[in-house]
């Protein structure tokens, strides 16, 4: 039995607004207890921002909560129902290995989902065991926290506990549970579920709930469902532009992994690109390259079209008219994306205002990077630091011409060279979670129980724009290898 005073001292302050949606959207579901939970990593800063006392979270009672052996006061645990298009095909999904504990009301007045991932079977588990392995949960922790530090909207990681139980994959692996924090887990797939399995009241309830939760200013909007589509489109366009600007490849942009909040979610087969190549794919199951780096913006548009379809009944009685309205919004996606991306690329090159020459400057650089197989992050870092000799293509005529064009363009703007360089420093990260560094940290943790490598990596990744000397060693790309880096889903 839990001592509830102990838990309240921790600072849990839960509400359960999602549980007040029509019951078709979830199944009440407690996490399945595990044998011997042990806290292996805790995000102290995130805990504090949630109003949770980090020291108390290390107590046995709190660790039991992270493990799903106990639930905090005020929790109403449930598994969410959702569907989605996976690699283009519609499927019924749902939280097969996750449970929403509740929504923490933070001291800053925010409402955030507290979800346990790897917490046991649910009615949506299908053939799965409902569990997660330690390596992939630590991987999600590292990459999501790196994304946060890069300023990219993302779900976050509060804690990982090991369960003391093995999960059976190709081999036996140590089991673990991740506590994920998200501004919500509402997905395009939640709407697809409502359309397919709910009635019109369910769909409306979900849309109103989404507006209330993420776009409260739209409540009094006469065309609020169309505005919802517009806002979600805008957030996704911005989000995907941010991924492109740091070389992040999500790897599994199925519609169930597209949030309405505009946060990056589901760190399965994702990875950062080293060498710039739009065709880069890391995921072992993405054999067609559907979710390749260069395809992400198109897939973003495709996913939003699936969202738009679900909203048609709410837009207008006349479905032809509704379709036209939705198409107008969706057809803006690529331009919206392009504008965000251009703005970001300009900043990466120290350019403040838009100019007719920008496109040729940006495309010119990218084509040299592609031709000379340049490292994406280090190219922008070298340009920022004016260490041109670090560029693989610095001695080419192409670069000399490009450099002249770029410098002339920079000198034409009103801002000083220092301001321009400052802008570049704010937009070109020195460190990203490079795959070989992530693997090294995971190996030490999973094979030897040594978390020091991961903690050092996390510390470096927490200030990606610092340009300090201790970051240098994390900038080295991996040794060239015959075997491309591969990532795995369903991990
Ligand atoms: P994901 O690839 O993580 O987006 O998961 C796709 C679907 O598979 C979701 O419905 C998950 O809940 C489900 N799933 C993934 N792994 C498991 C597992 N080990 N047990 C049960 N369901 C799972
Ligand atoms: Mg998913």
PDB file of N, CA and C and ligand atoms in Angstrom, residues 82 187 256-257 266, ligand 2:
ATOM      1  N   UNK A  82      -6.634   4.531 -30.972  1.00  0.00           N
ATOM      2  CA  UNK A  82      -6.383   5.309 -32.191  1.00  0.00           C
ATOM      3  C   UNK A  82      -6.152   4.358 -33.349  1.00  0.00           C
ATOM      4  N   UNK A 187      -3.515  12.439 -31.783  1.00  0.00           N
ATOM      5  CA  UNK A 187      -2.811  12.213 -33.039  1.00  0.00           C
ATOM      6  C   UNK A 187      -3.777  12.345 -34.216  1.00  0.00           C
ATOM      7  N   UNK A 256      -0.402   7.821 -37.134  1.00  0.00           N
ATOM      8  CA  UNK A 256      -0.554   7.671 -35.676  1.00  0.00           C
ATOM      9  C   UNK A 256       0.609   8.318 -34.945  1.00  0.00           C
ATOM     10  N   UNK A 257       1.651   8.666 -35.677  1.00  0.00           N
ATOM     11  CA  UNK A 257       2.798   9.322 -35.053  1.00  0.00           C
ATOM     12  C   UNK A 257       2.851  10.804 -35.390  1.00  0.00           C
ATOM     13  N   UNK A 266       7.251   9.607 -30.803  1.00  0.00           N
ATOM     14  CA  UNK A 266       7.571   8.242 -31.183  1.00  0.00           C
ATOM     15  C   UNK A 266       8.964   8.101 -31.762  1.00  0.00           C
TER      16      UNK A 266
HETATM   17 MG1  LIG B   2       3.340   5.123 -32.617  1.00  0.00          MG
END
